[in-house]
Amino acid sequence: MGLLSDPVRRRALARLVLRLNAPLCVLSYVAGIAWFLALAFPPLTQRTYMSENAMGSTMVEEQFAGGDRARSFARDFAAHRRKSGALPVAWLERTMRSVGLEVYTQSFSRKLPFPDETHERYMVSGTNVYGILRAPRAASTESLVLTVPCGPDSTNSQAVGLLLALAAHFRGQIYWAKDIIFLVTEQDLLGTEAWLEAYHDVNITGMQSSPLQGRAGAIQAAVALELSSDVVTSLDVAVEGLNGQLPNLDLLNLFQTFCQKGGLLCTLQGKLQPQDWTSIDGPLQGLQTLLLMVLQQASGRPHGPHGLFLRYRVEALTIRGINSFRQYKYDLVAVGKALEGVFRKLNHLLERLHQSFFFYLLPALSRFVSIGLYMPAVGFLLLVLGLKALELWMQLHEAGVGPEEPGGVSGPSPPLLPTQTVGLASLVAPLLISQAMGLALYILPVLSQHVATQHFPVAEAEAVVLTLLAIYAAGLALPHSTQRVVSTQAPDRGWMALKLVALIYLVLQLACIALTNFSLGFLLAATMVPAAALTKPCGPRPLYAALLVLTSPAATLLGGLFVWRELQESPVSLAEGWQLFLAALAQGVLEHHTYGALLFPLLALGLYPCWLLFWNVLFWK
Amino acid sequence: MVAACFLSKGLTTLVGLLLLSFGSLAASQIEDQAEQFFRSGHTNNWAVLVCTSRFWFNYRHVANTLSVYRSVKRLGIPDSHIVLMLADDMACNPRNPKPATVFSHKNMELNVYGDDVEVDYRSYEVTVENFLRVLTGRIPPSTPRSKRLLSDDRSNILIYMTGHGGNGFLKFQDSEEITNIELADAFEQMWQKRRYNELLFIIDTCQGASMYERFYSPNIMALASSQVGEDSLSHQPDPAIGVHLMDRYTFYVLEFLEEINPASQTNMNDLFQVCPRSLCVSTPGHRTDLFQRDPKNVLITDFFGSVRKVEITTETISLQPDLESMESRYKKDWMDEELMEPLKYAEQLPVAQIIHQKPKLKDWHPPGGFILGLWALIIMVFFKTYGIKHMKFIF
C-alpha cells in the first residue's frame, strides 16, 4: 500500500508529525529571525554593481559652474515667497521662460477627509509650475524629471535656485536625447500627486486638478531634490516609496558612483557607510541601517516625492542635502555637478531601467541583499503557521476517525458530519463578526468624525484617532458578546477548527503582503506568529491574552515607532512616543485617502479581523 | 615561387649571364622586374566593411569600421569598390555632443567620419541576409550598383567585421546572429562562383578566432582580435563624449595602417605582430593555412590598397609562360582539379578531408548535484512505497 493511503502508516506519520511539531516550530521561528539578522553580514550581502549596459563604465566630465547663479535665484525665490505667502507662480514662470524652457502651470485643489494636524491644512489648493527642456535633435518620446517639492513648512528655496541654474546650464547643451521636465510643486506631495495623475491621465485619489497643457513623453526616471541650505555636509538618499515600492537598484548605483566620483559624502537613512566589512563593526552598523530601512518600508509611506513616482513605474530617488556640524562642506556647484552627471548618464538610456533588482534591502549604500536571499526569512516564519495548521488538521481528523465507528449507510463520512455541521455554524459567526469589526474600523472613524466633534470637545483629527482606538479596544470585548449571542452546543474541539481557519487566513495574508512589501510582511510575521501559534483556550489564559495584545498590529506599530526613534539615535520617552503614535495613526488614515497607501486598509480589513479570530479562540468556552 | 623558378632556370640564366655582356645583364633584370610585376594574381581590390552593432554605447564599433574605411580609401580603393555597412548612425545620434563627427582618438584628434563618407548599407539594412547576399552576389535586380560586390576571379577582397560576438557567432543588430559555419559556407559559395582571387578576413569582436575556425575554401587569410574564451577590450573612453571610442585591436591596426602608403613594401607578417598581448590584453590570432602564398610575400597594399602597377620600360621583354611555377602554385588547389567534372554540392562533404580538422572532444562532466538529488529522491520514494524487500530482486 502507498505511504499516504495506508491507514496504519498514516497514523504513524501523524504521530510523528505531532510529536516533532513543537520543536520544529521553535526551530523554524528561530531560524527565520536569525536569517533576518544575518542579512547584514557578508555572505548574504553583495556589493552593488551597474547592471545597465547603456549607463556603462565611462564617466563623463561635468561642466556645471552656476553656483552663484543658483544662489541668486534662491534668494529671489525666497524673497518673493515671503512676500506672497504661497508659491510665487508668476516669478517662476518668468524665470523659467528667461532660462529657455517651455513653461506650463497646473492648479489643483482637494478637501482632505479631516484636517491634517502635522501640516496644518484642510482645504488644500495650489499651483504646480513646470518647464520642459525639449531635446534638440530627438523626438519628444521620452523624458526625465527633476522635481523640487515646496511646502508651507519647508521652503526649499536653495533647491529651486539649483533647479533653475541647472536648467540654464542644460539648455545650452546639445546632447540631450530626452526631454527634461523641471517641476516645482506646491503643498509637498499633494502637488506631486496632482501633477502625476494629470500627466498619466488617471484619477485615483480624488484630486481635482486642471489638465496639463504640455507633455513630454513617457517619463524614464525622476530625481527629487530637497536642500535646506546652500552648503551641505552630506547628501541623504531616500529610496522607500509608497506601499514599500522601491526604485530599480541601478538608479541608486548611478547616484552612488557620482557621489564617489565627486567625493561627496552620501548617507542612507542618515547613517554613514561602514568602512570595514571584515570585522564585526561594519555589519553591525549595516544591521542598524537595514532595520531602519525595514521599518521605513513597512510603514508604506512615500518618504519624498519619489515615492509617488514609483507607482507609475518611473524610477525615482529623493536626494536631501543635510547641513550638520561637520568641517567639510560642499557648495551648490558640487551638488549640481553630481546631478548633471546623473542626468547625463540617464540620457544614455535606451529602455526603462530593468536590468537590476526591483526588490532588495540595503545594509549600506554600496551593499544590497537581493530578494532571493531575504525571502527565506519570512518563509521560515510562515512555516511555523503551516506546521501548526497541519497539526490541528491531524488532531481534528484523529478526533473524527477515532472514537466514532463507521456504522452509517454512507461510509465513514456520517460520524464526521454532525461535528462538522456544528463546527461550521460555530465558525461562521466569529468570522463574520470579526470581519464586520474590521469593516467598522475602516469606515467609521472618518465617517463619524463630525458626530464625534458635536458630542465631545475634540478636534476632527483627534476624533478620528480616538474612534480608531475605541473600535480597536471594543474588539477585545467581543468574545463575551458573541458567545452570548450565538447559542452554541459548541463541542470542545470547535476552537481547533476556528484556529485552523484563522491560521490559514493569517498565512495567506502574510504571504501575500510579504511578496510585495517584504518588510511589512516580516515585521507582522515576526510579532504575530508566536502569539498565533501558541493561542489556545486551555492553559494560562492571562499570559496568552497579554501576549496576544502585545503582538496585535497596533502594538506592533507602537513598538516599531519606539525602535525607529531608538535606531535614529533620538530616543523618545513614553509620553512623546504615545503622541507620535497618535500622529502616525492620523497620518496613516490620511495617506490612505490622499495617496492610496495600503497600510491602513490592510491592517483594518485584513489583519485586525484575523487577530480578533485568535482572540476568540483564546476565550473559547 | 621565385625560388622554384630560379631552380629550374638557374642553369640557363647562369649560362646566359656568362655568355652575354653588360647589356644582357640589364635585360635579365628587366625580366626579374617583369616577374615581380605578375607576382600577385589580382587586378582589382574590393573591401566589405561591416559594423554590426547599434546603440550609442557601441560607438566604438562604428569608429572601428570607419577607421578601416578611412585607411582603405586613403590607400586607393574608391568608394565604388567599397561596401560600407554601418548598423547605427553615431554621427547624427542626438546624444553626440559633436554632431557629424565620429572620433577615434580621445581629445578629438582624429575624425574618421570625414566629409566624404559613403555608407552603402545603413541602420536596419545591415542584416545577416543582406550581408550574405552581398558576399554571394544573390541580389535582387533592383539593388543599386553601390550596394553590390561586383568582384571577379582576379579580385582581392578585404572583409572587416566588428561588433559583439561569442564562440562561433557574431551578433547583428541585437536581434540575430551569423555563425562561423554560415560564414564559411558563404566564402565557399564565393569561391565556387569565382568571386575572389584572395580574401583577407579581419574580425574584431570577443572570441573572434572562433569565426575563422571553420573556413575551408582556398586563398583565405584570417585575423582576429582575440582567441576563443577571451574578450576583446575597448581602448579609451572620452569624458566629453562619454563613451569608449575605439577597440584596442583596431586602434593599433589603425596606427599601423597610418604608416602605410601606396608604395609601402610592408608585408602581412608585420600585420600579424600588431597589438601584442601587452597592449591588447587579448591574444590576436591569425590563420594562413588556406592561403597559397607565403604571408611574408603578401604586401599590405595587396588588400588594403588599390595599387595600380605601372612600369615604364623602353626595353623589349619576352614573357615566357612559367609552367613549373604555375604547377606548384595550383598543386594544392583541389577545386581546379574537381572542375574537370561537374561538381555536385553533396560531393564536397565530408568537409573534414578538405579542412584537415579533427573533431573536438566534448568534455565529460559528472552529473550535477541536482540530477543526483532528483534520482536519489525517486529511488527513495520507490523503495519506501514498495518496500525494501524488493531491492534484492533488482540488484
JSON list of C-alpha atoms in Angstrom, two decimals, chain A residues 50-58 250 345 348-351 353-355, chain B residues 55-58 60 164 171 174 243:
[
{"chain": "A", "resi": 50, "resn": "MET", "atom": "CA", "xyz": [25.92, 48.69, -12.50]},
{"chain": "A", "resi": 51, "resn": "SER", "atom": "CA", "xyz": [23.77, 46.28, -14.49]},
{"chain": "A", "resi": 52, "resn": "GLU", "atom": "CA", "xyz": [22.58, 48.54, -17.27]},
{"chain": "A", "resi": 53, "resn": "ASN", "atom": "CA", "xyz": [24.96, 48.40, -20.21]},
{"chain": "A", "resi": 54, "resn": "ALA", "atom": "CA", "xyz": [23.86, 51.72, -21.62]},
{"chain": "A", "resi": 55, "resn": "MET", "atom": "CA", "xyz": [24.88, 53.54, -18.45]},
{"chain": "A", "resi": 56, "resn": "GLY", "atom": "CA", "xyz": [28.19, 51.73, -18.60]},
{"chain": "A", "resi": 57, "resn": "SER", "atom": "CA", "xyz": [31.56, 52.29, -17.19]},
{"chain": "A", "resi": 58, "resn": "THR", "atom": "CA", "xyz": [32.69, 55.54, -18.78]},
{"chain": "A", "resi": 250, "resn": "ASP", "atom": "CA", "xyz": [20.60, 50.79, -10.90]},
{"chain": "A", "resi": 345, "resn": "LYS", "atom": "CA", "xyz": [24.11, 59.14, -17.75]},
{"chain": "A", "resi": 348, "resn": "HIS", "atom": "CA", "xyz": [22.18, 57.37, -22.49]},
{"chain": "A", "resi": 349, "resn": "LEU", "atom": "CA", "xyz": [19.35, 55.03, -21.59]},
{"chain": "A", "resi": 350, "resn": "LEU", "atom": "CA", "xyz": [17.53, 53.35, -24.42]},
{"chain": "A", "resi": 351, "resn": "GLU", "atom": "CA", "xyz": [14.95, 51.43, -22.43]},
{"chain": "A", "resi": 353, "resn": "LEU", "atom": "CA", "xyz": [15.73, 50.67, -16.16]},
{"chain": "A", "resi": 354, "resn": "HIS", "atom": "CA", "xyz": [15.03, 46.98, -15.90]},
{"chain": "A", "resi": 355, "resn": "GLN", "atom": "CA", "xyz": [18.31, 45.14, -15.67]},
{"chain": "B", "resi": 55, "resn": "PHE", "atom": "CA", "xyz": [23.05, 51.85, -29.83]},
{"chain": "B", "resi": 56, "resn": "TRP", "atom": "CA", "xyz": [25.03, 54.76, -28.51]},
{"chain": "B", "resi": 57, "resn": "PHE", "atom": "CA", "xyz": [27.22, 52.73, -26.20]},
{"chain": "B", "resi": 58, "resn": "ASN", "atom": "CA", "xyz": [28.52, 50.77, -29.20]},
{"chain": "B", "resi": 60, "resn": "ARG", "atom": "CA", "xyz": [33.38, 52.20, -30.77]},
{"chain": "B", "resi": 164, "resn": "HIS", "atom": "CA", "xyz": [29.67, 41.82, -30.34]},
{"chain": "B", "resi": 171, "resn": "LYS", "atom": "CA", "xyz": [25.63, 39.32, -33.28]},
{"chain": "B", "resi": 174, "resn": "ASP", "atom": "CA", "xyz": [20.86, 42.80, -31.19]},
{"chain": "B", "resi": 243, "resn": "VAL", "atom": "CA", "xyz": [31.67, 56.53, -24.43]}
]
